[in-house]
Amino acid sequence: MKPAVYAFCRFAYGVFSAIVHPVTAVGAENVPAEGKAIVCANHQSGQDPMILAVHIRRKIRFMAKKEIFSFKPLGWLMDAVGAFPVARGENDLNAIRTSFKLLNEGNVLGIFPEGKRFSDGEMHAAKNGVSMIALRSGAPVIPAYIEGSYKPFRRMRLVVGKPVDLSDLGGKCDAQTLNTCSTRIRDAIMALREG
């Protein structure tokens, strides 16, 4: 990560967003001021990571589909802002190791648990990868919901919730526990839409 590049992109997108589709942000203080955390949000647009980065004060290290990194200029930019590749639909051990390393170093990890973008406004089933990372790392999971169409001059809304209670699940990663965890994360994100 190159902090100056991250700061510039955050500032530039913040100006763009303020003009084109202003965002009302609520609850950003629910992200811990320090220490590891995982921010999980719904995913409808390629702009979602920037919305989160602008309105959450801490730097967020995002998982991004590995195809983005194959175009060298874009790959350089993604690396400079601290994103790292993940192979979607696979058990990507490198991405999992990177996630644990970043969390152990006290970073905030950004994951879109649906695994891809959906533009229908619904929150689809969360993949179990984020649950495994959360349960094994012990990092608090912070749900977030991004609402709006990203159409020019339409207001957007970001709601960040309190950590998802996973305390009763321990560090177990059997299929049932992972499914339970993923459902709780999804439900916590959807509850923000209704709130």
JSON list of C-alpha atoms in Angstrom, two decimals:
[
{"chain": "A", "resi": 1, "resn": "MET", "atom": "CA", "xyz": [0.00, 0.00, 0.00]},
{"chain": "A", "resi": 2, "resn": "LYS", "atom": "CA", "xyz": [1.12, 3.54, -0.80]},
{"chain": "A", "resi": 3, "resn": "PRO", "atom": "CA", "xyz": [-0.61, 5.79, 1.77]},
{"chain": "A", "resi": 4, "resn": "ALA", "atom": "CA", "xyz": [-0.25, 8.91, -0.40]},
{"chain": "A", "resi": 5, "resn": "VAL", "atom": "CA", "xyz": [-2.01, 7.21, -3.32]},
{"chain": "A", "resi": 6, "resn": "TYR", "atom": "CA", "xyz": [-4.78, 5.94, -1.01]},
{"chain": "A", "resi": 7, "resn": "ALA", "atom": "CA", "xyz": [-5.24, 9.45, 0.42]},
{"chain": "A", "resi": 8, "resn": "PHE", "atom": "CA", "xyz": [-5.32, 11.04, -3.04]},
{"chain": "A", "resi": 9, "resn": "CYS", "atom": "CA", "xyz": [-7.87, 8.54, -4.40]},
{"chain": "A", "resi": 10, "resn": "ARG", "atom": "CA", "xyz": [-10.00, 8.95, -1.29]},
{"chain": "A", "resi": 11, "resn": "PHE", "atom": "CA", "xyz": [-9.94, 12.75, -1.63]},
{"chain": "A", "resi": 12, "resn": "ALA", "atom": "CA", "xyz": [-10.57, 12.75, -5.39]},
{"chain": "A", "resi": 13, "resn": "TYR", "atom": "CA", "xyz": [-13.49, 10.34, -5.15]},
{"chain": "A", "resi": 14, "resn": "GLY", "atom": "CA", "xyz": [-14.88, 12.25, -2.18]},
{"chain": "A", "resi": 15, "resn": "VAL", "atom": "CA", "xyz": [-15.02, 15.43, -4.28]},
{"chain": "A", "resi": 16, "resn": "PHE", "atom": "CA", "xyz": [-16.55, 13.57, -7.22]},
{"chain": "A", "resi": 17, "resn": "SER", "atom": "CA", "xyz": [-19.15, 11.90, -5.03]},
{"chain": "A", "resi": 18, "resn": "ALA", "atom": "CA", "xyz": [-20.08, 15.13, -3.25]},
{"chain": "A", "resi": 19, "resn": "ILE", "atom": "CA", "xyz": [-20.96, 16.67, -6.62]},
{"chain": "A", "resi": 20, "resn": "VAL", "atom": "CA", "xyz": [-22.41, 13.72, -8.54]},
{"chain": "A", "resi": 21, "resn": "HIS", "atom": "CA", "xyz": [-24.12, 11.60, -5.88]},
{"chain": "A", "resi": 22, "resn": "PRO", "atom": "CA", "xyz": [-23.75, 12.95, -2.31]},
{"chain": "A", "resi": 23, "resn": "VAL", "atom": "CA", "xyz": [-23.71, 10.35, 0.44]},
{"chain": "A", "resi": 24, "resn": "THR", "atom": "CA", "xyz": [-25.43, 10.55, 3.80]},
{"chain": "A", "resi": 25, "resn": "ALA", "atom": "CA", "xyz": [-23.33, 8.37, 6.11]},
{"chain": "A", "resi": 26, "resn": "VAL", "atom": "CA", "xyz": [-24.56, 7.06, 9.46]},
{"chain": "A", "resi": 27, "resn": "GLY", "atom": "CA", "xyz": [-22.74, 4.95, 12.05]},
{"chain": "A", "resi": 28, "resn": "ALA", "atom": "CA", "xyz": [-19.16, 5.15, 10.79]},
{"chain": "A", "resi": 29, "resn": "GLU", "atom": "CA", "xyz": [-18.09, 5.39, 14.44]},
{"chain": "A", "resi": 30, "resn": "ASN", "atom": "CA", "xyz": [-19.03, 1.71, 14.81]},
{"chain": "A", "resi": 31, "resn": "VAL", "atom": "CA", "xyz": [-15.77, 0.78, 13.12]},
{"chain": "A", "resi": 32, "resn": "PRO", "atom": "CA", "xyz": [-13.19, 0.41, 15.94]},
{"chain": "A", "resi": 33, "resn": "ALA", "atom": "CA", "xyz": [-10.69, 3.27, 16.11]},
{"chain": "A", "resi": 34, "resn": "GLU", "atom": "CA", "xyz": [-7.85, 0.75, 16.22]},
{"chain": "A", "resi": 35, "resn": "GLY", "atom": "CA", "xyz": [-7.22, -2.96, 15.96]},
{"chain": "A", "resi": 36, "resn": "LYS", "atom": "CA", "xyz": [-8.42, -5.59, 13.51]},
{"chain": "A", "resi": 37, "resn": "ALA", "atom": "CA", "xyz": [-11.89, -5.53, 12.02]},
{"chain": "A", "resi": 38, "resn": "ILE", "atom": "CA", "xyz": [-13.77, -6.79, 8.98]},
{"chain": "A", "resi": 39, "resn": "VAL", "atom": "CA", "xyz": [-16.19, -4.46, 7.21]},
{"chain": "A", "resi": 40, "resn": "CYS", "atom": "CA", "xyz": [-18.82, -6.44, 5.26]},
{"chain": "A", "resi": 41, "resn": "ALA", "atom": "CA", "xyz": [-21.18, -4.66, 2.87]},
{"chain": "A", "resi": 42, "resn": "ASN", "atom": "CA", "xyz": [-23.63, -5.35, 0.10]},
{"chain": "A", "resi": 43, "resn": "HIS", "atom": "CA", "xyz": [-22.17, -4.93, -3.39]},
{"chain": "A", "resi": 44, "resn": "GLN", "atom": "CA", "xyz": [-23.96, -3.25, -6.26]},
{"chain": "A", "resi": 45, "resn": "SER", "atom": "CA", "xyz": [-21.30, -1.14, -7.98]},
{"chain": "A", "resi": 46, "resn": "GLY", "atom": "CA", "xyz": [-17.57, -0.93, -8.59]},
{"chain": "A", "resi": 47, "resn": "GLN", "atom": "CA", "xyz": [-17.76, 2.35, -6.66]},
{"chain": "A", "resi": 48, "resn": "ASP", "atom": "CA", "xyz": [-18.77, 0.63, -3.41]},
{"chain": "A", "resi": 49, "resn": "PRO", "atom": "CA", "xyz": [-15.19, 0.32, -2.07]},
{"chain": "A", "resi": 50, "resn": "MET", "atom": "CA", "xyz": [-14.66, 4.05, -2.58]},
{"chain": "A", "resi": 51, "resn": "ILE", "atom": "CA", "xyz": [-17.89, 4.93, -0.77]},
{"chain": "A", "resi": 52, "resn": "LEU", "atom": "CA", "xyz": [-16.65, 2.92, 2.21]},
{"chain": "A", "resi": 53, "resn": "ALA", "atom": "CA", "xyz": [-13.12, 4.34, 1.99]},
{"chain": "A", "resi": 54, "resn": "VAL", "atom": "CA", "xyz": [-14.35, 7.94, 1.92]},
{"chain": "A", "resi": 55, "resn": "HIS", "atom": "CA", "xyz": [-16.74, 7.65, 4.86]},
{"chain": "A", "resi": 56, "resn": "ILE", "atom": "CA", "xyz": [-14.80, 5.30, 7.16]},
{"chain": "A", "resi": 57, "resn": "ARG", "atom": "CA", "xyz": [-11.81, 7.09, 8.60]},
{"chain": "A", "resi": 58, "resn": "ARG", "atom": "CA", "xyz": [-9.52, 4.09, 8.84]},
{"chain": "A", "resi": 59, "resn": "LYS", "atom": "CA", "xyz": [-7.76, 2.70, 5.80]},
{"chain": "A", "resi": 60, "resn": "ILE", "atom": "CA", "xyz": [-9.49, -0.40, 4.46]},
{"chain": "A", "resi": 61, "resn": "ARG", "atom": "CA", "xyz": [-7.67, -3.23, 2.71]},
{"chain": "A", "resi": 62, "resn": "PHE", "atom": "CA", "xyz": [-10.09, -4.67, 0.16]},
{"chain": "A", "resi": 63, "resn": "MET", "atom": "CA", "xyz": [-10.26, -8.06, -1.48]},
{"chain": "A", "resi": 64, "resn": "ALA", "atom": "CA", "xyz": [-10.72, -7.57, -5.24]},
{"chain": "A", "resi": 65, "resn": "LYS", "atom": "CA", "xyz": [-11.27, -10.07, -8.03]},
{"chain": "A", "resi": 66, "resn": "LYS", "atom": "CA", "xyz": [-7.93, -11.12, -9.48]},
{"chain": "A", "resi": 67, "resn": "GLU", "atom": "CA", "xyz": [-8.97, -10.27, -13.06]},
{"chain": "A", "resi": 68, "resn": "ILE", "atom": "CA", "xyz": [-8.61, -6.57, -12.22]},
{"chain": "A", "resi": 69, "resn": "PHE", "atom": "CA", "xyz": [-4.92, -7.06, -11.52]},
{"chain": "A", "resi": 70, "resn": "SER", "atom": "CA", "xyz": [-4.19, -8.51, -14.98]},
{"chain": "A", "resi": 71, "resn": "PHE", "atom": "CA", "xyz": [-4.32, -5.01, -16.56]},
{"chain": "A", "resi": 72, "resn": "LYS", "atom": "CA", "xyz": [-1.00, -3.62, -15.36]},
{"chain": "A", "resi": 73, "resn": "PRO", "atom": "CA", "xyz": [-1.88, 0.07, -14.82]},
{"chain": "A", "resi": 74, "resn": "LEU", "atom": "CA", "xyz": [-5.04, -0.86, -12.92]},
{"chain": "A", "resi": 75, "resn": "GLY", "atom": "CA", "xyz": [-3.19, -3.62, -11.09]},
{"chain": "A", "resi": 76, "resn": "TRP", "atom": "CA", "xyz": [-0.58, -1.08, -9.96]},
{"chain": "A", "resi": 77, "resn": "LEU", "atom": "CA", "xyz": [-3.30, 1.25, -8.70]},
{"chain": "A", "resi": 78, "resn": "MET", "atom": "CA", "xyz": [-5.10, -1.53, -6.85]},
{"chain": "A", "resi": 79, "resn": "ASP", "atom": "CA", "xyz": [-1.85, -2.56, -5.18]},
{"chain": "A", "resi": 80, "resn": "ALA", "atom": "CA", "xyz": [-1.06, 1.06, -4.33]},
{"chain": "A", "resi": 81, "resn": "VAL", "atom": "CA", "xyz": [-4.37, 1.52, -2.51]},
{"chain": "A", "resi": 82, "resn": "GLY", "atom": "CA", "xyz": [-3.83, -1.72, -0.59]},
{"chain": "A", "resi": 83, "resn": "ALA", "atom": "CA", "xyz": [-6.22, -4.06, -2.41]},
{"chain": "A", "resi": 84, "resn": "PHE", "atom": "CA", "xyz": [-5.22, -7.67, -2.94]},
{"chain": "A", "resi": 85, "resn": "PRO", "atom": "CA", "xyz": [-6.47, -10.30, -5.40]},
{"chain": "A", "resi": 86, "resn": "VAL", "atom": "CA", "xyz": [-8.85, -13.13, -4.75]},
{"chain": "A", "resi": 87, "resn": "ALA", "atom": "CA", "xyz": [-9.91, -15.88, -7.15]},
{"chain": "A", "resi": 88, "resn": "ARG", "atom": "CA", "xyz": [-13.68, -15.94, -6.95]},
{"chain": "A", "resi": 89, "resn": "GLY", "atom": "CA", "xyz": [-15.39, -19.30, -6.75]},
{"chain": "A", "resi": 90, "resn": "GLU", "atom": "CA", "xyz": [-12.24, -21.03, -5.53]},
{"chain": "A", "resi": 91, "resn": "ASN", "atom": "CA", "xyz": [-10.58, -21.75, -2.20]},
{"chain": "A", "resi": 92, "resn": "ASP", "atom": "CA", "xyz": [-7.92, -19.10, -2.70]},
{"chain": "A", "resi": 93, "resn": "LEU", "atom": "CA", "xyz": [-5.34, -19.91, -0.02]},
{"chain": "A", "resi": 94, "resn": "ASN", "atom": "CA", "xyz": [-3.17, -16.92, -0.90]},
{"chain": "A", "resi": 95, "resn": "ALA", "atom": "CA", "xyz": [-6.06, -14.52, -0.35]},
{"chain": "A", "resi": 96, "resn": "ILE", "atom": "CA", "xyz": [-6.94, -16.24, 2.92]},
{"chain": "A", "resi": 97, "resn": "ARG", "atom": "CA", "xyz": [-3.33, -16.04, 4.15]},
{"chain": "A", "resi": 98, "resn": "THR", "atom": "CA", "xyz": [-3.16, -12.37, 3.17]},
{"chain": "A", "resi": 99, "resn": "SER", "atom": "CA", "xyz": [-6.41, -11.72, 5.06]},
{"chain": "A", "resi": 100, "resn": "PHE", "atom": "CA", "xyz": [-5.09, -13.29, 8.25]},
{"chain": "A", "resi": 101, "resn": "LYS", "atom": "CA", "xyz": [-1.79, -11.44, 7.94]},
{"chain": "A", "resi": 102, "resn": "LEU", "atom": "CA", "xyz": [-3.50, -8.07, 7.52]},
{"chain": "A", "resi": 103, "resn": "LEU", "atom": "CA", "xyz": [-5.85, -8.72, 10.43]},
{"chain": "A", "resi": 104, "resn": "ASN", "atom": "CA", "xyz": [-3.02, -9.90, 12.67]},
{"chain": "A", "resi": 105, "resn": "GLU", "atom": "CA", "xyz": [-1.27, -6.61, 11.90]},
{"chain": "A", "resi": 106, "resn": "GLY", "atom": "CA", "xyz": [-4.35, -4.71, 13.15]},
{"chain": "A", "resi": 107, "resn": "ASN", "atom": "CA", "xyz": [-5.78, -3.65, 9.78]},
{"chain": "A", "resi": 108, "resn": "VAL", "atom": "CA", "xyz": [-9.37, -3.24, 8.63]},
{"chain": "A", "resi": 109, "resn": "LEU", "atom": "CA", "xyz": [-10.33, -5.75, 5.95]},
{"chain": "A", "resi": 110, "resn": "GLY", "atom": "CA", "xyz": [-13.07, -4.92, 3.46]},
{"chain": "A", "resi": 111, "resn": "ILE", "atom": "CA", "xyz": [-15.06, -7.85, 2.05]},
{"chain": "A", "resi": 112, "resn": "PHE", "atom": "CA", "xyz": [-18.24, -8.01, -0.02]},
{"chain": "A", "resi": 113, "resn": "PRO", "atom": "CA", "xyz": [-19.57, -11.36, 1.23]},
{"chain": "A", "resi": 114, "resn": "GLU", "atom": "CA", "xyz": [-21.92, -11.94, -1.72]},
{"chain": "A", "resi": 115, "resn": "GLY", "atom": "CA", "xyz": [-18.81, -12.56, -3.83]},
{"chain": "A", "resi": 116, "resn": "LYS", "atom": "CA", "xyz": [-19.92, -10.41, -6.77]},
{"chain": "A", "resi": 117, "resn": "ARG", "atom": "CA", "xyz": [-22.06, -7.41, -7.63]},
{"chain": "A", "resi": 118, "resn": "PHE", "atom": "CA", "xyz": [-25.85, -7.48, -7.65]},
{"chain": "A", "resi": 119, "resn": "SER", "atom": "CA", "xyz": [-27.78, -4.45, -8.88]},
{"chain": "A", "resi": 120, "resn": "ASP", "atom": "CA", "xyz": [-31.24, -5.53, -7.72]},
{"chain": "A", "resi": 121, "resn": "GLY", "atom": "CA", "xyz": [-30.95, -3.94, -4.27]},
{"chain": "A", "resi": 122, "resn": "GLU", "atom": "CA", "xyz": [-31.20, -7.28, -2.51]},
{"chain": "A", "resi": 123, "resn": "MET", "atom": "CA", "xyz": [-28.58, -8.85, -0.27]},
{"chain": "A", "resi": 124, "resn": "HIS", "atom": "CA", "xyz": [-27.86, -12.30, -1.63]},
{"chain": "A", "resi": 125, "resn": "ALA", "atom": "CA", "xyz": [-26.43, -15.25, 0.30]},
{"chain": "A", "resi": 126, "resn": "ALA", "atom": "CA", "xyz": [-23.09, -14.55, 1.93]},
{"chain": "A", "resi": 127, "resn": "LYS", "atom": "CA", "xyz": [-20.24, -16.85, 1.00]},
{"chain": "A", "resi": 128, "resn": "ASN", "atom": "CA", "xyz": [-18.67, -18.82, 3.84]},
{"chain": "A", "resi": 129, "resn": "GLY", "atom": "CA", "xyz": [-15.15, -17.51, 3.22]},
{"chain": "A", "resi": 130, "resn": "VAL", "atom": "CA", "xyz": [-15.75, -14.35, 5.22]},
{"chain": "A", "resi": 131, "resn": "SER", "atom": "CA", "xyz": [-17.20, -16.42, 8.07]},
{"chain": "A", "resi": 132, "resn": "MET", "atom": "CA", "xyz": [-14.15, -18.65, 8.20]},
{"chain": "A", "resi": 133, "resn": "ILE", "atom": "CA", "xyz": [-11.83, -15.62, 8.27]},
{"chain": "A", "resi": 134, "resn": "ALA", "atom": "CA", "xyz": [-13.92, -13.93, 10.97]},
{"chain": "A", "resi": 135, "resn": "LEU", "atom": "CA", "xyz": [-14.21, -16.95, 13.23]},
{"chain": "A", "resi": 136, "resn": "ARG", "atom": "CA", "xyz": [-10.57, -17.99, 12.98]},
{"chain": "A", "resi": 137, "resn": "SER", "atom": "CA", "xyz": [-9.17, -14.47, 13.35]},
{"chain": "A", "resi": 138, "resn": "GLY", "atom": "CA", "xyz": [-11.55, -13.34, 16.08]},
{"chain": "A", "resi": 139, "resn": "ALA", "atom": "CA", "xyz": [-11.92, -10.00, 14.26]},
{"chain": "A", "resi": 140, "resn": "PRO", "atom": "CA", "xyz": [-15.18, -8.12, 14.83]},
{"chain": "A", "resi": 141, "resn": "VAL", "atom": "CA", "xyz": [-17.44, -8.07, 11.78]},
{"chain": "A", "resi": 142, "resn": "ILE", "atom": "CA", "xyz": [-18.92, -4.64, 11.05]},
{"chain": "A", "resi": 143, "resn": "PRO", "atom": "CA", "xyz": [-21.95, -4.72, 8.73]},
{"chain": "A", "resi": 144, "resn": "ALA", "atom": "CA", "xyz": [-22.57, -1.90, 6.26]},
{"chain": "A", "resi": 145, "resn": "TYR", "atom": "CA", "xyz": [-25.34, -1.20, 3.76]},
{"chain": "A", "resi": 146, "resn": "ILE", "atom": "CA", "xyz": [-24.97, 1.06, 0.72]},
{"chain": "A", "resi": 147, "resn": "GLU", "atom": "CA", "xyz": [-28.25, 2.31, -0.68]},
{"chain": "A", "resi": 148, "resn": "GLY", "atom": "CA", "xyz": [-28.84, 4.25, -3.88]},
{"chain": "A", "resi": 149, "resn": "SER", "atom": "CA", "xyz": [-28.61, 3.98, -7.64]},
{"chain": "A", "resi": 150, "resn": "TYR", "atom": "CA", "xyz": [-25.32, 5.84, -8.28]},
{"chain": "A", "resi": 151, "resn": "LYS", "atom": "CA", "xyz": [-27.26, 7.82, -10.88]},
{"chain": "A", "resi": 152, "resn": "PRO", "atom": "CA", "xyz": [-26.06, 11.42, -11.30]},
{"chain": "A", "resi": 153, "resn": "PHE", "atom": "CA", "xyz": [-27.41, 13.86, -8.74]},
{"chain": "A", "resi": 154, "resn": "ARG", "atom": "CA", "xyz": [-29.23, 11.19, -6.74]},
{"chain": "A", "resi": 155, "resn": "ARG", "atom": "CA", "xyz": [-28.38, 11.01, -3.06]},
{"chain": "A", "resi": 156, "resn": "MET", "atom": "CA", "xyz": [-26.79, 7.84, -1.67]},
{"chain": "A", "resi": 157, "resn": "ARG", "atom": "CA", "xyz": [-26.93, 6.45, 1.85]},
{"chain": "A", "resi": 158, "resn": "LEU", "atom": "CA", "xyz": [-24.37, 4.46, 3.83]},
{"chain": "A", "resi": 159, "resn": "VAL", "atom": "CA", "xyz": [-25.32, 2.87, 7.12]},
{"chain": "A", "resi": 160, "resn": "VAL", "atom": "CA", "xyz": [-22.65, 1.20, 9.27]},
{"chain": "A", "resi": 161, "resn": "GLY", "atom": "CA", "xyz": [-23.89, -1.05, 12.04]},
{"chain": "A", "resi": 162, "resn": "LYS", "atom": "CA", "xyz": [-22.58, -2.38, 15.31]},
{"chain": "A", "resi": 163, "resn": "PRO", "atom": "CA", "xyz": [-20.45, -5.57, 15.28]},
{"chain": "A", "resi": 164, "resn": "VAL", "atom": "CA", "xyz": [-22.29, -8.80, 14.53]},
{"chain": "A", "resi": 165, "resn": "ASP", "atom": "CA", "xyz": [-22.57, -10.97, 17.65]},
{"chain": "A", "resi": 166, "resn": "LEU", "atom": "CA", "xyz": [-20.69, -14.18, 16.86]},
{"chain": "A", "resi": 167, "resn": "SER", "atom": "CA", "xyz": [-19.56, -14.86, 20.43]},
{"chain": "A", "resi": 168, "resn": "ASP", "atom": "CA", "xyz": [-21.53, -18.08, 20.79]},
{"chain": "A", "resi": 169, "resn": "LEU", "atom": "CA", "xyz": [-19.95, -19.65, 17.70]},
{"chain": "A", "resi": 170, "resn": "GLY", "atom": "CA", "xyz": [-16.41, -19.87, 19.08]},
{"chain": "A", "resi": 171, "resn": "GLY", "atom": "CA", "xyz": [-13.66, -20.56, 16.56]},
{"chain": "A", "resi": 172, "resn": "LYS", "atom": "CA", "xyz": [-15.32, -23.62, 15.06]},
{"chain": "A", "resi": 173, "resn": "CYS", "atom": "CA", "xyz": [-15.41, -23.81, 11.27]},
{"chain": "A", "resi": 174, "resn": "ASP", "atom": "CA", "xyz": [-17.61, -26.80, 10.54]},
{"chain": "A", "resi": 175, "resn": "ALA", "atom": "CA", "xyz": [-20.17, -26.40, 7.77]},
{"chain": "A", "resi": 176, "resn": "GLN", "atom": "CA", "xyz": [-23.11, -25.72, 10.08]},
{"chain": "A", "resi": 177, "resn": "THR", "atom": "CA", "xyz": [-21.26, -23.06, 12.06]},
{"chain": "A", "resi": 178, "resn": "LEU", "atom": "CA", "xyz": [-20.04, -21.35, 8.89]},
{"chain": "A", "resi": 179, "resn": "ASN", "atom": "CA", "xyz": [-23.55, -21.30, 7.46]},
{"chain": "A", "resi": 180, "resn": "THR", "atom": "CA", "xyz": [-24.93, -19.87, 10.70]},
{"chain": "A", "resi": 181, "resn": "CYS", "atom": "CA", "xyz": [-22.25, -17.19, 10.74]},
{"chain": "A", "resi": 182, "resn": "SER", "atom": "CA", "xyz": [-22.81, -16.27, 7.08]},
{"chain": "A", "resi": 183, "resn": "THR", "atom": "CA", "xyz": [-26.56, -15.98, 7.65]},
{"chain": "A", "resi": 184, "resn": "ARG", "atom": "CA", "xyz": [-26.02, -13.68, 10.63]},
{"chain": "A", "resi": 185, "resn": "ILE", "atom": "CA", "xyz": [-23.71, -11.44, 8.63]},
{"chain": "A", "resi": 186, "resn": "ARG", "atom": "CA", "xyz": [-26.21, -11.25, 5.76]},
{"chain": "A", "resi": 187, "resn": "ASP", "atom": "CA", "xyz": [-29.11, -10.55, 8.12]},
{"chain": "A", "resi": 188, "resn": "ALA", "atom": "CA", "xyz": [-27.12, -7.85, 9.94]},
{"chain": "A", "resi": 189, "resn": "ILE", "atom": "CA", "xyz": [-26.42, -6.07, 6.65]},
{"chain": "A", "resi": 190, "resn": "MET", "atom": "CA", "xyz": [-30.06, -6.31, 5.54]},
{"chain": "A", "resi": 191, "resn": "ALA", "atom": "CA", "xyz": [-31.27, -5.01, 8.91]},
{"chain": "A", "resi": 192, "resn": "LEU", "atom": "CA", "xyz": [-29.45, -1.75, 8.17]},
{"chain": "A", "resi": 193, "resn": "ARG", "atom": "CA", "xyz": [-31.54, -1.27, 5.04]},
{"chain": "A", "resi": 194, "resn": "GLU", "atom": "CA", "xyz": [-34.66, -1.53, 7.11]},
{"chain": "A", "resi": 195, "resn": "GLY", "atom": "CA", "xyz": [-33.40, 0.72, 9.88]}
]
